[in-house]
mmCIF file with all atom_site columns, C-alpha atoms in Angstrom:
data_model
loop_
_atom_site.group_PDB
_atom_site.id
_atom_site.type_symbol
_atom_site.label_atom_id
_atom_site.label_alt_id
_atom_site.label_comp_id
_atom_site.label_asym_id
_atom_site.label_entity_id
_atom_site.label_seq_id
_atom_site.pdbx_PDB_ins_code
_atom_site.Cartn_x
_atom_site.Cartn_y
_atom_site.Cartn_z
_atom_site.occupancy
_atom_site.B_iso_or_equiv
_atom_site.pdbx_formal_charge
_atom_site.auth_seq_id
_atom_site.auth_comp_id
_atom_site.auth_asym_id
_atom_site.auth_atom_id
_atom_site.pdbx_PDB_model_num
ATOM 1   C CA . MET V 1 1   ? 60.359 -100.997 37.760 1.00 50.00 ? 11  MET V CA 1
ATOM 2   C CA . LYS V 1 2   ? 58.499 -101.705 33.833 1.00 57.00 ? 12  LYS V CA 1
ATOM 3   C CA . LYS V 1 3   ? 55.954 -105.498 34.790 1.00 76.00 ? 13  LYS V CA 1
ATOM 4   C CA . PHE V 1 4   ? 55.072 -106.342 31.593 1.00 72.00 ? 14  PHE V CA 1
ATOM 5   C CA . THR V 1 5   ? 57.229 -106.237 28.605 1.00 70.00 ? 15  THR V CA 1
ATOM 6   C CA . LYS V 1 6   ? 55.603 -106.648 24.712 1.00 78.00 ? 16  LYS V CA 1
ATOM 7   C CA . ASN V 1 7   ? 58.053 -109.360 22.975 1.00 74.00 ? 17  ASN V CA 1
ATOM 8   C CA . ILE V 1 8   ? 56.653 -110.082 19.846 1.00 81.00 ? 18  ILE V CA 1
ATOM 9   C CA . GLU V 1 9   ? 58.183 -114.095 19.104 1.00 83.00 ? 19  GLU V CA 1
ATOM 10  C CA . ASP V 1 10  ? 57.319 -116.608 16.801 1.00 88.00 ? 20  ASP V CA 1
ATOM 11  C CA . PHE V 1 11  ? 57.947 -120.177 18.583 1.00 90.00 ? 21  PHE V CA 1
ATOM 12  C CA . THR V 1 12  ? 57.787 -123.939 18.143 1.00 94.00 ? 22  THR V CA 1
ATOM 13  C CA . CYS V 1 13  ? 56.398 -125.313 21.360 1.00 94.00 ? 23  CYS V CA 1
ATOM 14  C CA . ALA V 1 14  ? 58.491 -127.040 23.271 1.00 94.00 ? 24  ALA V CA 1
ATOM 15  C CA . HIS V 1 15  ? 55.810 -129.839 23.966 1.00 96.00 ? 25  HIS V CA 1
ATOM 16  C CA . CYS V 1 16  ? 53.886 -130.573 21.208 1.00 96.00 ? 26  CYS V CA 1
ATOM 17  C CA . SER V 1 17  ? 55.919 -129.082 18.649 1.00 96.00 ? 27  SER V CA 1
ATOM 18  C CA . ALA V 1 18  ? 53.797 -126.957 17.086 1.00 95.00 ? 28  ALA V CA 1
ATOM 19  C CA . HIS V 1 19  ? 53.743 -124.313 15.295 1.00 94.00 ? 29  HIS V CA 1
ATOM 20  C CA . VAL V 1 20  ? 53.179 -120.569 17.001 1.00 93.00 ? 30  VAL V CA 1
ATOM 21  C CA . LYS V 1 21  ? 53.412 -117.306 15.640 1.00 89.00 ? 31  LYS V CA 1
ATOM 22  C CA . GLY V 1 22  ? 53.884 -114.575 18.695 1.00 83.00 ? 32  GLY V CA 1
ATOM 23  C CA . ASP V 1 23  ? 51.512 -111.784 18.743 1.00 83.00 ? 33  ASP V CA 1
ATOM 24  C CA . GLY V 1 24  ? 53.462 -109.766 21.559 1.00 72.00 ? 34  GLY V CA 1
ATOM 25  C CA . TYR V 1 25  ? 51.761 -111.119 24.775 1.00 73.00 ? 35  TYR V CA 1
ATOM 26  C CA . THR V 1 26  ? 51.637 -114.735 23.938 1.00 81.00 ? 36  THR V CA 1
ATOM 27  C CA . ASN V 1 27  ? 53.302 -116.684 25.864 1.00 84.00 ? 37  ASN V CA 1
ATOM 28  C CA . HIS V 1 28  ? 51.834 -119.999 25.413 1.00 92.00 ? 38  HIS V CA 1
ATOM 29  C CA . CYS V 1 29  ? 51.466 -122.789 23.083 1.00 95.00 ? 39  CYS V CA 1
ATOM 30  C CA . PRO V 1 30  ? 47.302 -122.229 21.637 1.00 95.00 ? 40  PRO V CA 1
ATOM 31  C CA . HIS V 1 31  ? 47.157 -126.163 20.590 1.00 95.00 ? 41  HIS V CA 1
ATOM 32  C CA . CYS V 1 32  ? 48.551 -127.946 24.569 1.00 97.00 ? 42  CYS V CA 1
ATOM 33  C CA . LEU V 1 33  ? 48.185 -124.608 26.805 1.00 96.00 ? 43  LEU V CA 1
ATOM 34  C CA . TRP V 1 34  ? 51.761 -125.450 27.709 1.00 97.00 ? 44  TRP V CA 1
ATOM 35  C CA . SER V 1 35  ? 54.632 -122.574 28.460 1.00 94.00 ? 45  SER V CA 1
ATOM 36  C CA . GLN V 1 36  ? 57.705 -122.157 29.231 1.00 93.00 ? 46  GLN V CA 1
ATOM 37  C CA . ASP V 1 37  ? 59.488 -120.368 32.140 1.00 92.00 ? 47  ASP V CA 1
ATOM 38  C CA . VAL V 1 38  ? 61.541 -117.800 30.093 1.00 88.00 ? 48  VAL V CA 1
ATOM 39  C CA . ASP V 1 39  ? 60.461 -114.147 32.350 1.00 86.00 ? 49  ASP V CA 1
ATOM 40  C CA . ILE V 1 40  ? 60.423 -112.751 35.903 1.00 82.00 ? 50  ILE V CA 1
ATOM 41  C CA . ASN V 1 41  ? 58.033 -110.183 34.565 1.00 81.00 ? 51  ASN V CA 1
ATOM 42  C CA . PRO V 1 42  ? 55.750 -111.133 31.599 1.00 80.00 ? 52  PRO V CA 1
ATOM 43  C CA . GLY V 1 43  ? 58.154 -110.489 28.724 1.00 78.00 ? 53  GLY V CA 1
ATOM 44  C CA . ASP V 1 44  ? 61.536 -109.779 30.033 1.00 80.00 ? 54  ASP V CA 1
ATOM 45  C CA . ARG V 1 45  ? 63.002 -113.092 28.680 1.00 83.00 ? 55  ARG V CA 1
ATOM 46  C CA . ALA V 1 46  ? 64.676 -113.413 32.165 1.00 81.00 ? 56  ALA V CA 1
ATOM 47  C CA . SER V 1 47  ? 64.649 -116.024 33.546 1.00 86.00 ? 57  SER V CA 1
ATOM 48  C CA . THR V 1 48  ? 67.444 -118.985 33.553 1.00 89.00 ? 58  THR V CA 1
ATOM 49  C CA . CYS V 1 49  ? 65.452 -121.360 34.116 1.00 93.00 ? 59  CYS V CA 1
ATOM 50  C CA . GLY V 1 50  ? 63.833 -121.974 31.505 1.00 89.00 ? 60  GLY V CA 1
ATOM 51  C CA . GLY V 1 51  ? 61.678 -125.261 32.372 1.00 95.00 ? 61  GLY V CA 1
ATOM 52  C CA . LEU V 1 52  ? 58.103 -126.883 30.977 1.00 96.00 ? 62  LEU V CA 1
ATOM 53  C CA . MET V 1 53  ? 55.232 -124.980 33.058 1.00 96.00 ? 63  MET V CA 1
ATOM 54  C CA . LYS V 1 54  ? 52.632 -127.503 33.159 1.00 96.00 ? 64  LYS V CA 1
ATOM 55  C CA . PRO V 1 55  ? 49.193 -126.094 32.800 1.00 95.00 ? 65  PRO V CA 1
ATOM 56  C CA . ILE V 1 56  ? 47.308 -127.483 35.851 1.00 94.00 ? 66  ILE V CA 1
ATOM 57  C CA . GLY V 1 57  ? 44.527 -125.417 36.359 1.00 92.00 ? 67  GLY V CA 1
ATOM 58  C CA . ILE V 1 58  ? 41.446 -122.809 35.342 1.00 92.00 ? 68  ILE V CA 1
ATOM 59  C CA . GLU V 1 59  ? 40.433 -120.047 36.638 1.00 90.00 ? 69  GLU V CA 1
ATOM 60  C CA . THR V 1 60  ? 37.593 -117.517 35.874 1.00 88.00 ? 70  THR V CA 1
ATOM 61  C CA . THR V 1 61  ? 36.954 -113.667 35.897 1.00 85.00 ? 71  THR V CA 1
ATOM 62  C CA . GLY V 1 62  ? 33.698 -112.568 34.557 1.00 87.00 ? 72  GLY V CA 1
ATOM 63  C CA . ASP V 1 63  ? 33.898 -114.329 31.315 1.00 86.00 ? 73  ASP V CA 1
ATOM 64  C CA . LYS V 1 64  ? 37.204 -114.269 30.423 1.00 90.00 ? 74  LYS V CA 1
ATOM 65  C CA . PHE V 1 65  ? 39.521 -118.195 31.330 1.00 93.00 ? 75  PHE V CA 1
ATOM 66  C CA . ILE V 1 66  ? 43.130 -117.884 33.605 1.00 93.00 ? 76  ILE V CA 1
ATOM 67  C CA . ILE V 1 67  ? 45.256 -120.021 32.775 1.00 94.00 ? 77  ILE V CA 1
ATOM 68  C CA . ILE V 1 68  ? 47.858 -122.067 35.880 1.00 94.00 ? 78  ILE V CA 1
ATOM 69  C CA . HIS V 1 69  ? 50.600 -123.251 35.153 1.00 95.00 ? 79  HIS V CA 1
ATOM 70  C CA . LYS V 1 70  ? 53.402 -124.785 37.444 1.00 95.00 ? 80  LYS V CA 1
ATOM 71  C CA . CYS V 1 71  ? 57.152 -124.706 36.466 1.00 96.00 ? 81  CYS V CA 1
ATOM 72  C CA . GLU V 1 72  ? 58.523 -128.728 35.700 1.00 96.00 ? 82  GLU V CA 1
ATOM 73  C CA . LYS V 1 73  ? 61.810 -127.589 36.727 1.00 96.00 ? 83  LYS V CA 1
ATOM 74  C CA . CYS V 1 74  ? 61.543 -124.798 39.691 1.00 95.00 ? 84  CYS V CA 1
ATOM 75  C CA . GLY V 1 75  ? 57.622 -125.683 40.595 1.00 95.00 ? 85  GLY V CA 1
ATOM 76  C CA . LYS V 1 76  ? 56.747 -121.288 39.957 1.00 94.00 ? 86  LYS V CA 1
ATOM 77  C CA . ILE V 1 77  ? 53.328 -120.801 40.190 1.00 93.00 ? 87  ILE V CA 1
ATOM 78  C CA . ALA V 1 78  ? 52.242 -118.529 36.509 1.00 92.00 ? 88  ALA V CA 1
ATOM 79  C CA . ARG V 1 79  ? 48.669 -117.284 35.482 1.00 91.00 ? 89  ARG V CA 1
ATOM 80  C CA . CYS V 1 80  ? 48.130 -116.041 32.291 1.00 89.00 ? 90  CYS V CA 1
ATOM 81  C CA . ARG V 1 81  ? 45.166 -115.131 30.542 1.00 91.00 ? 91  ARG V CA 1
ATOM 82  C CA . ALA V 1 82  ? 43.900 -117.540 28.388 1.00 94.00 ? 92  ALA V CA 1
ATOM 83  C CA . SER V 1 83  ? 43.855 -116.116 24.126 1.00 91.00 ? 93  SER V CA 1
ATOM 84  C CA . GLU V 1 84  ? 40.759 -116.340 21.872 1.00 90.00 ? 94  GLU V CA 1
ATOM 85  C CA . ASN V 1 85  ? 42.971 -118.999 19.454 1.00 92.00 ? 95  ASN V CA 1
ATOM 86  C CA . ASP V 1 86  ? 43.285 -121.203 23.086 1.00 95.00 ? 96  ASP V CA 1
ATOM 87  C CA . ASP V 1 87  ? 42.156 -124.979 22.082 1.00 95.00 ? 97  ASP V CA 1
ATOM 88  C CA . MET V 1 88  ? 38.502 -124.664 24.027 1.00 94.00 ? 98  MET V CA 1
ATOM 89  C CA . ASP V 1 89  ? 38.463 -128.127 23.920 1.00 95.00 ? 99  ASP V CA 1
ATOM 90  C CA . GLU V 1 90  ? 41.817 -128.518 27.007 1.00 93.00 ? 100 GLU V CA 1
ATOM 91  C CA . ILE V 1 91  ? 40.670 -125.356 28.140 1.00 93.00 ? 101 ILE V CA 1
ATOM 92  C CA . ILE V 1 92  ? 37.433 -127.135 29.611 1.00 91.00 ? 102 ILE V CA 1
ATOM 93  C CA . ARG V 1 93  ? 39.253 -130.107 29.806 1.00 91.00 ? 103 ARG V CA 1
ATOM 94  C CA . LEU V 1 94  ? 42.166 -128.638 32.502 1.00 89.00 ? 104 LEU V CA 1
ATOM 95  C CA . SER V 1 95  ? 38.964 -126.888 34.385 1.00 86.00 ? 105 SER V CA 1
ATOM 96  C CA . ASN V 1 96  ? 37.933 -130.708 34.902 1.00 83.00 ? 106 ASN V CA 1
ATOM 97  C CA . ASN V 1 97  ? 41.342 -131.160 36.781 1.00 72.00 ? 107 ASN V CA 1
ATOM 98  C CA . PRO V 1 98  ? 40.522 -132.574 40.005 1.00 59.00 ? 108 PRO V CA 1
ATOM 99  C CA . GLU V 1 99  ? 44.419 -132.433 41.097 1.00 60.00 ? 109 GLU V CA 1
ATOM 100 C CA . PHE V 1 100 ? 44.458 -128.746 40.671 1.00 56.00 ? 110 PHE V CA 1
ATOM 101 C CA . VAL V 1 101 ? 43.659 -126.426 43.982 1.00 46.00 ? 111 VAL V CA 1
ATOM 102 C CA . PHE V 1 102 ? 44.988 -123.222 43.635 1.00 49.00 ? 112 PHE V CA 1
ATOM 103 C CA . GLY V 1 103 ? 46.879 -121.839 46.968 1.00 40.00 ? 113 GLY V CA 1
ATOM 104 C CA . LYS V 1 104 ? 47.949 -125.612 47.813 1.00 37.00 ? 114 LYS V CA 1
#
């Protein structure tokens, strides 16, 4: 089974209303970091949930940031790489989130 489908889509963020230009790998708003639960496997648009996914934490891997999202509708936890276009102030703010403990 294919695990990733590249989808080049522009969208309006359902959380902050920013217009986002997609590059085929874009799955969250670079301004507020929120996402939407639309995929089962990245890019497939097969999820029927559609809930907003709140950024709840940051992990680091070397010099890369991983954003942790939690769906406000179904509770699904998902991880995705931060983009170079993402708001670094938001990433820093999120990395200081004392409520987030991965795996909890």
